[in-house]
CSV table of C-alpha atoms and ligand atoms in Angstrom, one decimal:
chain,number,residue,atom,x,y,z
A,273,MET,CA,0.0,0.0,0.0
A,274,SER,CA,3.0,2.2,-0.1
A,275,ALA,CA,2.4,5.5,-1.8
A,276,VAL,CA,6.0,5.6,-2.8
A,277,PRO,CA,6.4,5.4,-6.6
A,278,ARG,CA,8.7,2.6,-7.7
A,279,HIS,CA,10.8,5.1,-9.6
A,280,ARG,CA,11.4,8.6,-8.4
A,281,SER,CA,12.5,11.1,-11.0
A,282,LEU,CA,14.8,13.7,-9.7
A,283,ALA,CA,15.7,17.3,-10.8
A,284,LEU,CA,18.9,18.5,-9.2
A,285,LEU,CA,19.7,22.1,-8.6
A,286,GLY,CA,23.4,22.1,-7.9
A,287,ALA,CA,24.4,18.9,-9.7
A,288,THR,CA,28.1,19.4,-9.5
A,289,GLY,CA,28.3,20.5,-5.8
A,290,SER,CA,29.1,18.1,-3.0
A,291,VAL,CA,25.5,17.2,-2.3
A,292,GLY,CA,24.7,16.9,-6.0
A,293,VAL,CA,27.6,14.5,-6.5
A,294,SER,CA,26.6,12.4,-3.6
A,295,THR,CA,23.0,12.3,-4.8
A,296,LEU,CA,24.0,11.2,-8.3
A,297,ALA,CA,26.1,8.4,-6.7
A,298,LEU,CA,23.0,7.2,-4.9
A,299,VAL,CA,21.0,7.3,-8.2
A,300,GLU,CA,23.7,5.1,-9.8
A,301,ARG,CA,23.6,2.7,-6.8
A,302,PHE,CA,19.8,2.4,-6.9
A,303,PRO,CA,18.9,2.6,-10.6
A,304,ASP,CA,15.6,0.8,-10.0
A,305,ARG,CA,14.5,3.6,-7.6
A,306,PHE,CA,15.8,6.8,-8.9
A,307,ARG,CA,16.4,8.5,-12.2
A,308,ALA,CA,18.0,12.0,-12.7
A,309,VAL,CA,15.9,13.8,-15.4
A,310,ALA,CA,17.2,17.3,-15.1
A,311,LEU,CA,20.5,18.8,-13.9
A,312,ALA,CA,21.3,22.4,-13.1
A,313,ALA,CA,25.0,23.4,-12.6
A,314,GLY,CA,27.1,26.5,-13.0
A,315,TRP,CA,30.6,26.5,-14.5
A,316,ASN,CA,31.9,23.1,-13.7
A,317,VAL,CA,31.3,21.8,-17.2
A,318,GLU,CA,33.9,19.0,-17.1
A,319,LEU,CA,32.2,17.3,-14.2
A,320,LEU,CA,28.7,18.1,-15.6
A,321,ALA,CA,29.7,16.5,-19.0
A,322,GLU,CA,30.6,13.3,-17.2
A,323,GLN,CA,27.2,13.4,-15.3
A,324,VAL,CA,25.3,13.9,-18.6
A,325,ARG,CA,27.1,11.0,-20.2
A,326,ARG,CA,26.2,8.7,-17.3
A,327,HIS,CA,22.7,9.8,-16.6
A,328,GLN,CA,21.4,11.0,-19.9
A,329,PRO,CA,19.0,13.6,-18.3
A,330,GLN,CA,16.3,15.2,-20.5
A,331,LEU,CA,17.4,18.8,-19.5
A,332,VAL,CA,20.6,20.4,-18.4
A,333,SER,CA,21.3,24.0,-17.4
A,334,VAL,CA,24.6,25.9,-17.1
A,335,ALA,CA,25.6,29.4,-16.1
A,336,ASP,CA,26.2,31.0,-19.5
A,337,ASP,CA,26.4,30.5,-23.2
A,338,ALA,CA,30.1,29.8,-23.2
A,339,SER,CA,29.6,26.9,-20.7
A,340,ALA,CA,26.7,25.6,-22.9
A,341,ALA,CA,28.9,25.6,-26.0
A,342,GLU,CA,31.7,23.8,-24.1
A,343,LEU,CA,29.2,21.2,-22.8
A,344,ARG,CA,27.9,20.6,-26.3
A,345,ALA,CA,31.4,20.0,-27.5
A,346,ARG,CA,32.2,17.6,-24.6
A,347,VAL,CA,29.0,15.5,-25.1
A,348,PRO,CA,28.4,15.6,-28.9
A,349,GLY,CA,26.0,12.7,-28.8
A,350,TYR,CA,23.7,14.2,-26.2
A,351,THR,CA,20.2,14.7,-27.5
A,352,GLY,CA,18.6,16.4,-24.5
A,353,LYS,CA,18.1,20.1,-24.0
A,354,ILE,CA,20.8,22.5,-22.8
A,355,LEU,CA,19.9,25.9,-21.3
A,356,ALA,CA,22.1,28.7,-20.3
A,357,GLY,CA,21.5,31.6,-17.8
A,358,SER,CA,19.0,32.2,-15.0
A,359,ALA,CA,16.1,30.6,-16.8
A,360,GLY,CA,17.9,27.3,-16.6
A,361,PRO,CA,17.5,26.5,-12.9
A,362,LEU,CA,13.8,27.6,-13.1
A,363,ALA,CA,13.2,25.1,-16.0
A,364,VAL,CA,15.1,22.3,-14.1
A,365,ALA,CA,13.1,23.0,-10.9
A,366,THR,CA,9.7,22.8,-12.8
A,367,HIS,CA,10.6,20.0,-15.2
A,368,PRO,CA,7.4,18.1,-15.9
A,369,GLY,CA,9.1,14.8,-15.6
A,370,ALA,CA,10.4,15.4,-12.1
A,371,ASP,CA,8.7,14.1,-8.9
A,372,ILE,CA,11.2,15.6,-6.5
A,373,VAL,CA,13.6,18.5,-6.7
A,374,LEU,CA,16.9,18.5,-4.9
A,375,SER,CA,17.6,22.1,-3.9
A,376,ALA,CA,21.4,22.2,-3.4
A,377,LEU,CA,22.5,25.5,-5.0
A,378,VAL,CA,24.7,27.6,-2.7
A,379,GLY,CA,23.3,30.7,-1.1
A,380,ALA,CA,20.2,32.9,-1.9
A,381,LEU,CA,20.6,32.0,-5.6
A,382,GLY,CA,18.5,28.9,-4.9
A,383,LEU,CA,15.5,30.8,-3.6
A,384,GLU,CA,13.5,31.5,-6.9
A,385,PRO,CA,14.0,28.0,-8.4
A,386,THR,CA,13.0,26.4,-5.1
A,387,LEU,CA,9.8,28.5,-4.9
A,388,ALA,CA,9.1,27.6,-8.5
A,389,ALA,CA,9.5,23.9,-7.7
A,390,ILE,CA,7.0,24.2,-4.9
A,391,ASP,CA,4.5,26.2,-7.0
A,392,ALA,CA,4.8,23.4,-9.6
A,393,GLY,CA,3.8,20.9,-7.0
A,394,LYS,CA,7.1,19.2,-6.6
A,395,ASP,CA,8.4,17.7,-3.3
A,396,VAL,CA,11.6,19.5,-2.4
A,397,ALA,CA,14.6,17.8,-0.8
A,398,LEU,CA,16.2,20.9,0.7
A,399,ALA,CA,20.0,21.1,1.1
A,400,ASN,CA,20.1,24.9,0.5
A,401,LYS,CA,19.5,26.3,4.0
A,402,GLU,CA,19.7,29.9,2.8
A,403,VAL,CA,16.3,29.4,1.1
A,404,LEU,CA,14.7,29.1,4.5
A,405,VAL,CA,16.9,31.7,6.1
A,406,VAL,CA,15.9,34.4,3.5
A,407,ALA,CA,12.3,33.4,2.9
A,408,GLY,CA,11.2,30.9,5.5
A,409,ALA,CA,7.7,32.3,5.9
A,410,LEU,CA,7.1,32.5,2.2
A,411,VAL,CA,8.5,29.1,1.4
A,412,THR,CA,6.8,27.2,4.2
A,413,ARG,CA,3.5,28.9,3.5
A,414,ALA,CA,3.8,28.0,-0.3
A,415,ALA,CA,4.6,24.4,0.6
A,416,ARG,CA,1.5,24.1,2.9
A,417,ALA,CA,-0.7,25.7,0.2
A,418,ARG,CA,0.5,23.4,-2.5
A,419,GLY,CA,0.6,20.3,-0.2
A,420,VAL,CA,4.2,19.5,-1.0
A,421,ARG,CA,6.8,18.1,1.3
A,422,LEU,CA,10.0,20.0,2.4
A,423,LEU,CA,12.4,17.1,3.2
A,424,PRO,CA,15.5,18.3,5.0
A,425,VAL,CA,18.8,17.2,3.7
A,426,ASP,CA,21.0,19.2,6.0
A,427,SER,CA,22.3,16.5,8.4
A,428,GLU,CA,21.1,18.2,11.6
A,429,HIS,CA,17.6,18.8,10.3
A,430,ASN,CA,17.4,15.4,8.8
A,431,ALA,CA,18.3,14.0,12.2
A,432,ILE,CA,15.5,16.1,13.9
A,433,PHE,CA,13.1,15.0,11.1
A,434,GLN,CA,13.9,11.4,11.9
A,435,ALA,CA,13.6,11.9,15.7
A,436,LEU,CA,10.2,13.6,15.2
A,437,HIS,CA,8.9,10.8,13.0
A,438,GLY,CA,5.8,9.2,14.5
A,439,HIS,CA,5.7,11.7,17.5
A,440,ASN,CA,3.3,14.4,18.5
A,441,PRO,CA,4.8,17.8,17.7
A,442,ALA,CA,2.9,19.3,20.6
A,443,GLU,CA,5.0,17.1,23.0
A,444,VAL,CA,8.3,18.6,21.8
A,445,LYS,CA,10.1,20.6,24.5
A,446,ARG,CA,13.1,21.8,22.5
A,447,LEU,CA,15.4,21.0,19.6
A,448,ILE,CA,19.1,20.5,20.2
A,449,LEU,CA,21.3,21.2,17.2
A,450,THR,CA,24.8,19.7,17.4
A,451,ALA,CA,27.8,21.6,16.0
A,452,SER,CA,31.2,20.2,15.3
A,453,GLY,CA,32.7,23.5,16.5
A,454,GLY,CA,34.8,23.8,13.3
A,455,PRO,CA,38.6,24.0,13.0
A,456,PHE,CA,38.9,26.9,15.5
A,457,LEU,CA,37.1,25.5,18.5
A,458,HIS,CA,40.1,25.9,20.8
A,459,HIS,CA,41.5,29.1,19.2
A,460,THR,CA,41.8,32.2,21.4
A,461,THR,CA,40.5,35.5,20.3
A,462,ALA,CA,44.0,36.6,19.4
A,463,GLU,CA,44.7,33.4,17.4
A,464,LEU,CA,41.4,33.9,15.5
A,465,ALA,CA,42.6,37.3,14.2
A,466,SER,CA,45.4,35.8,12.2
A,467,VAL,CA,43.5,32.8,10.8
A,468,THR,CA,44.0,32.4,7.0
A,469,ARG,CA,41.8,31.2,4.2
A,470,ALA,CA,43.6,27.9,4.1
A,471,ASP,CA,43.2,27.4,7.9
A,472,ALA,CA,39.5,28.1,7.6
A,473,LEU,CA,39.0,25.7,4.7
A,474,LYS,CA,40.1,22.7,6.8
A,475,HIS,CA,37.0,21.2,8.4
A,476,PRO,CA,37.7,18.5,11.0
A,477,THR,CA,34.8,16.1,10.1
A,478,TRP,CA,32.9,17.0,7.0
A,479,LYS,CA,34.1,17.5,3.4
A,480,MET,CA,32.0,20.3,1.9
A,481,GLY,CA,32.1,23.3,-0.5
A,482,PRO,CA,34.1,26.5,0.5
A,483,LYS,CA,31.1,28.6,1.5
A,484,ILE,CA,29.7,26.2,4.0
A,485,THR,CA,33.2,25.3,5.3
A,486,ILE,CA,33.9,28.9,6.2
A,487,ASP,CA,30.4,29.2,7.7
A,488,SER,CA,31.2,26.1,9.8
A,489,ALA,CA,34.4,27.8,11.1
A,490,THR,CA,32.6,31.0,12.1
A,491,LEU,CA,29.6,29.1,13.5
A,492,MET,CA,27.4,31.1,11.1
A,493,ASN,CA,26.4,27.8,9.6
A,494,LYS,CA,24.9,26.8,13.0
A,495,GLY,CA,23.2,30.2,13.2
A,496,LEU,CA,21.7,29.7,9.8
A,497,GLU,CA,20.6,26.2,10.9
A,498,VAL,CA,18.8,27.6,13.9
A,499,ILE,CA,16.8,29.8,11.6
A,500,GLU,CA,16.3,26.8,9.2
A,501,ALA,CA,15.1,24.6,12.1
A,502,HIS,CA,12.6,27.3,13.2
A,503,TRP,CA,10.9,27.3,9.8
A,504,LEU,CA,11.1,23.6,9.1
A,505,PHE,CA,9.7,22.5,12.5
A,506,ASP,CA,7.8,25.5,13.7
A,507,VAL,CA,9.6,25.8,17.0
A,508,ALA,CA,10.3,29.2,18.6
A,509,PRO,CA,13.9,30.4,18.8
A,510,GLU,CA,14.1,30.2,22.6
A,511,ARG,CA,13.3,26.4,22.3
A,512,ILE,CA,16.2,25.8,19.8
A,513,ASP,CA,19.6,25.2,21.5
A,514,VAL,CA,23.0,24.5,20.1
A,515,VAL,CA,25.6,22.2,21.7
A,516,ILE,CA,29.1,21.6,20.5
A,517,HIS,CA,29.8,18.0,19.8
A,518,PRO,CA,33.2,17.7,18.0
A,519,GLN,CA,32.9,14.0,17.0
A,520,SER,CA,29.9,14.7,14.7
A,521,ILE,CA,28.3,11.3,15.5
A,522,ILE,CA,25.0,12.6,17.0
A,523,HIS,CA,23.6,14.7,14.3
A,524,SER,CA,21.0,16.5,16.5
A,525,MET,CA,18.3,15.8,19.1
A,526,VAL,CA,14.7,16.3,20.1
A,527,GLU,CA,13.8,16.7,23.7
A,528,TYR,CA,10.2,15.8,24.6
A,529,ILE,CA,8.1,17.1,27.5
A,530,ASP,CA,8.7,13.9,29.6
A,531,GLY,CA,12.5,14.5,29.5
A,532,SER,CA,13.2,11.9,26.8
A,533,VAL,CA,15.8,13.0,24.3
A,534,LEU,CA,15.8,11.2,21.0
A,535,SER,CA,18.9,11.5,18.7
A,536,GLN,CA,20.0,10.2,15.4
A,537,MET,CA,23.5,8.9,15.2
A,538,ALA,CA,25.6,7.8,12.2
A,539,VAL,CA,29.0,8.1,10.7
A,540,PRO,CA,29.3,11.6,9.2
A,541,ASP,CA,28.4,10.9,5.6
A,542,MET,CA,25.9,13.0,3.7
A,543,THR,CA,24.7,9.9,1.8
A,544,ILE,CA,22.5,9.0,4.8
A,545,PRO,CA,20.5,12.2,5.1
A,546,ILE,CA,20.3,12.5,1.3
A,547,GLY,CA,19.0,8.9,1.0
A,548,TYR,CA,16.5,9.4,3.8
A,549,ALA,CA,15.1,12.5,2.1
A,550,LEU,CA,14.9,11.0,-1.3
A,551,ALA,CA,13.4,7.6,-0.3
A,552,TYR,CA,11.2,9.0,2.5
A,553,PRO,CA,9.3,7.4,4.3
A,554,GLU,CA,11.4,4.3,3.4
A,555,ARG,CA,15.1,3.7,4.2
A,556,LEU,CA,17.6,2.7,1.6
A,557,PRO,CA,19.9,-0.3,2.3
A,558,LEU,CA,23.2,1.7,2.4
A,559,THR,CA,25.3,-1.4,3.0
A,560,HIS,CA,28.3,0.2,1.3
A,561,LEU,CA,28.8,2.7,4.1
A,562,ARG,CA,31.1,2.2,7.0
A,563,THR,CA,29.1,1.1,10.0
A,564,LEU,CA,29.1,3.2,13.1
A,565,ASP,CA,31.6,1.5,15.4
A,566,LEU,CA,30.9,3.1,18.8
A,567,PRO,CA,33.8,1.6,20.7
A,568,ALA,CA,36.1,2.8,17.9
A,569,ALA,CA,34.5,6.3,18.0
A,570,GLY,CA,35.4,6.5,21.7
A,571,ALA,CA,34.1,9.2,23.9
A,572,LEU,CA,31.3,11.4,22.6
A,573,THR,CA,31.7,14.8,24.2
A,574,PHE,CA,29.5,17.9,24.5
A,575,VAL,CA,30.5,21.5,25.2
A,576,ALA,CA,28.1,24.4,25.8
A,577,PRO,CA,28.7,27.3,23.4
A,578,GLU,CA,30.6,29.8,25.4
A,579,PRO,CA,28.3,32.2,27.3
A,580,ASP,CA,29.9,35.4,26.1
A,581,HIS,CA,29.9,34.3,22.5
A,582,GLU,CA,33.0,36.5,22.1
A,583,ARG,CA,34.9,34.2,19.8
A,584,PHE,CA,32.0,33.1,17.7
A,585,PRO,CA,29.6,36.2,17.4
A,586,CYS,CA,27.9,34.8,14.3
A,587,LEU,CA,25.7,32.5,16.3
A,588,ASP,CA,24.3,35.4,18.3
A,589,LEU,CA,23.8,37.5,15.2
A,590,ALA,CA,21.7,34.7,13.7
A,591,TYR,CA,19.5,34.4,16.8
A,592,ARG,CA,19.2,38.2,16.8
A,593,ALA,CA,18.1,38.2,13.1
A,594,LEU,CA,15.5,35.4,13.8
A,595,ARG,CA,14.0,37.2,16.8
A,596,THR,CA,13.9,40.5,14.9
A,597,GLY,CA,12.2,38.6,12.0
A,598,GLY,CA,10.9,40.3,8.8
A,599,THR,CA,13.7,41.2,6.4
A,600,MET,CA,16.5,40.9,8.9
A,601,PRO,CA,17.4,37.2,8.3
A,602,ALA,CA,17.7,37.9,4.6
A,603,VAL,CA,20.0,40.8,5.4
A,604,LEU,CA,22.1,38.6,7.8
A,605,ASN,CA,22.4,36.0,5.0
A,606,ALA,CA,23.3,38.4,2.2
A,607,ALA,CA,25.9,40.2,4.3
A,608,ASN,CA,27.4,36.9,5.3
A,609,GLU,CA,27.6,35.6,1.7
A,610,VAL,CA,29.5,38.8,0.7
A,611,ALA,CA,31.7,38.7,3.8
A,612,VAL,CA,32.6,35.1,3.1
A,613,GLU,CA,33.3,35.8,-0.6
A,614,ARG,CA,35.6,38.7,0.5
A,615,PHE,CA,37.4,36.5,3.0
A,616,LEU,CA,37.9,33.8,0.4
A,617,ALA,CA,39.2,36.5,-2.0
A,618,GLU,CA,41.6,37.5,0.9
A,619,GLU,CA,40.2,41.1,0.8
A,620,ILE,CA,39.2,40.9,4.5
A,621,GLY,CA,40.4,39.0,7.6
A,622,TYR,CA,38.6,36.2,9.4
A,623,ARG,CA,37.4,38.4,12.2
A,624,ASP,CA,36.0,40.9,9.7
A,625,VAL,CA,33.4,38.3,8.6
A,626,PRO,CA,31.2,38.8,11.7
A,627,ALA,CA,32.1,42.5,11.8
A,628,VAL,CA,30.7,43.0,8.3
A,629,VAL,CA,27.5,41.1,9.1
A,630,ALA,CA,26.9,43.0,12.4
A,631,ALA,CA,27.6,46.4,10.7
A,632,VAL,CA,25.1,45.6,7.9
A,633,MET,CA,22.5,44.4,10.3
A,634,ASP,CA,22.9,47.5,12.5
A,635,ALA,CA,22.3,49.7,9.4
A,636,HIS,CA,19.1,47.9,8.5
A,637,THR,CA,15.6,48.6,9.7
A,638,SER,CA,13.7,45.4,9.4
A,639,GLY,CA,10.3,45.5,7.6
A,640,PRO,CA,7.7,42.8,7.0
A,641,ALA,CA,8.9,39.9,4.7
A,642,ALA,CA,5.7,40.4,2.7
A,643,ASP,CA,6.7,39.0,-0.7
A,644,LEU,CA,9.6,37.9,-2.8
A,645,PRO,CA,10.4,41.3,-4.3
A,646,THR,CA,10.7,42.8,-0.8
A,647,LEU,CA,13.1,40.1,0.3
A,648,LEU,CA,15.2,40.4,-2.9
A,649,ALA,CA,15.4,44.1,-2.4
A,650,ALA,CA,16.6,43.6,1.2
A,651,ASP,CA,19.1,41.0,-0.1
A,652,ALA,CA,20.4,43.4,-2.8
A,653,TRP,CA,20.8,46.3,-0.4
A,654,ALA,CA,22.6,44.1,2.1
A,655,ARG,CA,25.0,42.8,-0.5
A,656,ALA,CA,25.8,46.3,-1.8
A,657,THR,CA,26.3,47.6,1.8
A,658,ALA,CA,28.6,44.7,2.7
A,659,ARG,CA,30.7,45.2,-0.4
A,660,ALA,CA,31.1,48.9,0.3
A,661,LEU,CA,32.5,48.4,3.9
A,662,ARG,CA,36.2,49.2,4.1
A,663,PRO,CA,38.2,46.7,6.1
A,664,ASP,CA,41.1,49.0,7.0
A,665,ALA,CA,42.6,46.9,9.8
A,666,ALA,CA,42.1,43.7,7.8
A,667,MET,CA,44.4,44.9,5.1
A,668,ARG,CA,47.4,44.9,7.5
A,669,ALA,CA,49.9,42.1,7.8
A,670,PRO,CA,48.5,39.1,9.7
A,671,GLU,CA,51.0,39.6,12.6
A,672,ALA,CA,49.9,43.2,13.1
A,673,ALA,CA,46.3,42.1,13.0
A,674,ALA,CA,47.1,39.3,15.5
A,675,ARG,CA,48.8,41.9,17.8
A,676,GLU,CA,45.8,44.1,17.5
A,677,GLY,CA,43.4,41.3,18.2
A,678,ALA,CA,45.4,40.4,21.3
A,679,ALA,CA,45.4,44.0,22.5
A,680,ARG,CA,41.7,44.4,21.9
A,681,GLU,CA,40.6,41.0,23.2
A,682,GLY,CA,37.1,41.1,21.7
A,683,ALA,CA,36.5,44.8,21.7
A,684,PRO,CA,34.1,45.5,18.9
A,685,ARG,CA,35.8,46.1,15.6
A,686,ASP,CA,35.5,49.7,14.6
A,687,ALA,CA,37.5,49.4,11.4
A,688,MET,CA,34.3,48.3,9.7
A,689,ARG,CA,32.5,51.6,9.4
A,690,ALA,CA,28.8,51.1,9.0
A,691,PRO,CA,27.0,53.4,6.7
A,692,LYS,CA,24.1,55.5,8.0
A,693,LYS,CA,21.0,53.6,8.9
A,694,VAL,CA,19.0,52.9,5.7
A,695,ALA,CA,15.6,51.5,5.6
A,696,VAL,CA,14.8,49.0,2.8
A,697,ALA,CA,11.3,48.4,1.7
A,698,PRO,CA,8.4,49.5,3.9
B,825,MG,MG1,24.3,21.0,8.7
């Protein structure tokens, strides 16, 4: 009596990213269950060409005309459709042959195609947390109105989704998100001031793209996940807690009103949450994965995030944005995307990332998140504002910045001069 179709047809937004690649590996492993019918990627044409050869999707989209021409040259026998530009992801998201859309683009770019997928009545396996951070109210309202499922792929939210399964949501006391703590868990404030791009790109437990790896180092990733959890599970911010768990074995927990805490544990491998989301409500026999060997894993430890939040201010900024509501989370997200880009381009220092986000939020007066144009306007304003900030101190040599960091010990950065307070849309 299972309502699960024997074959699920997938459209992938972000086919060549780490979640897209893991998803296509699952499709190959379970060819009788899944088929990839549409793929959207950006500029990684070499990998995309290989995916097109193996999966023969009906539709492919790439960033621009040059990439489309290169793809055609690489797969001369391909008879499906190739689109270029921003119409591509929208066409992939609404492909008539797709039952489920994997939303795995990076950043706010994924918002419009994800909304389009929902409007087209597709279930969405959501890996792109920024979609809910920017437009959680709109997206969840649209999903309810269309009767489609939002299936969380983010490992923490997938864990909570599993721990909620079969339980009464009214009996939930709180959600507990686990965080690995990232590569700088034990750094002092002074050490954080001289962290480089290469240091920040080394994540201790997960292999991911550069944007999310930096977000994991600053803990902004966890902040974005608090906002994501709020929208996915309809739980108030004061009932969502974060605990540092460096081993990344417990992927998150739900505490119920009787004091019972249910967790989901597994080896840290994105194949598990991706598989659970795509096969839901069934489970896939992922026999090729390493089993969780608890004695070998050793002690599982938990640390409270430090009470003053001095070393990792991004988590507080995210809670603040969620409590403020309206357009503020979109502004937090956009400012963070620009700050991370500028850090990766080595234009600003590591400690400037939260400074940029805080300065842009301080300059913003939040308004109601009434519709998509309002949110996109707030997003555009925040990006422009974050790009215009001058990181005087960050341009100095790392040693000088480190000395300065030691001298200040967490005093607010005044090098990032915020523009005058500007209201975005009413
Ligand atoms: Mg996560």
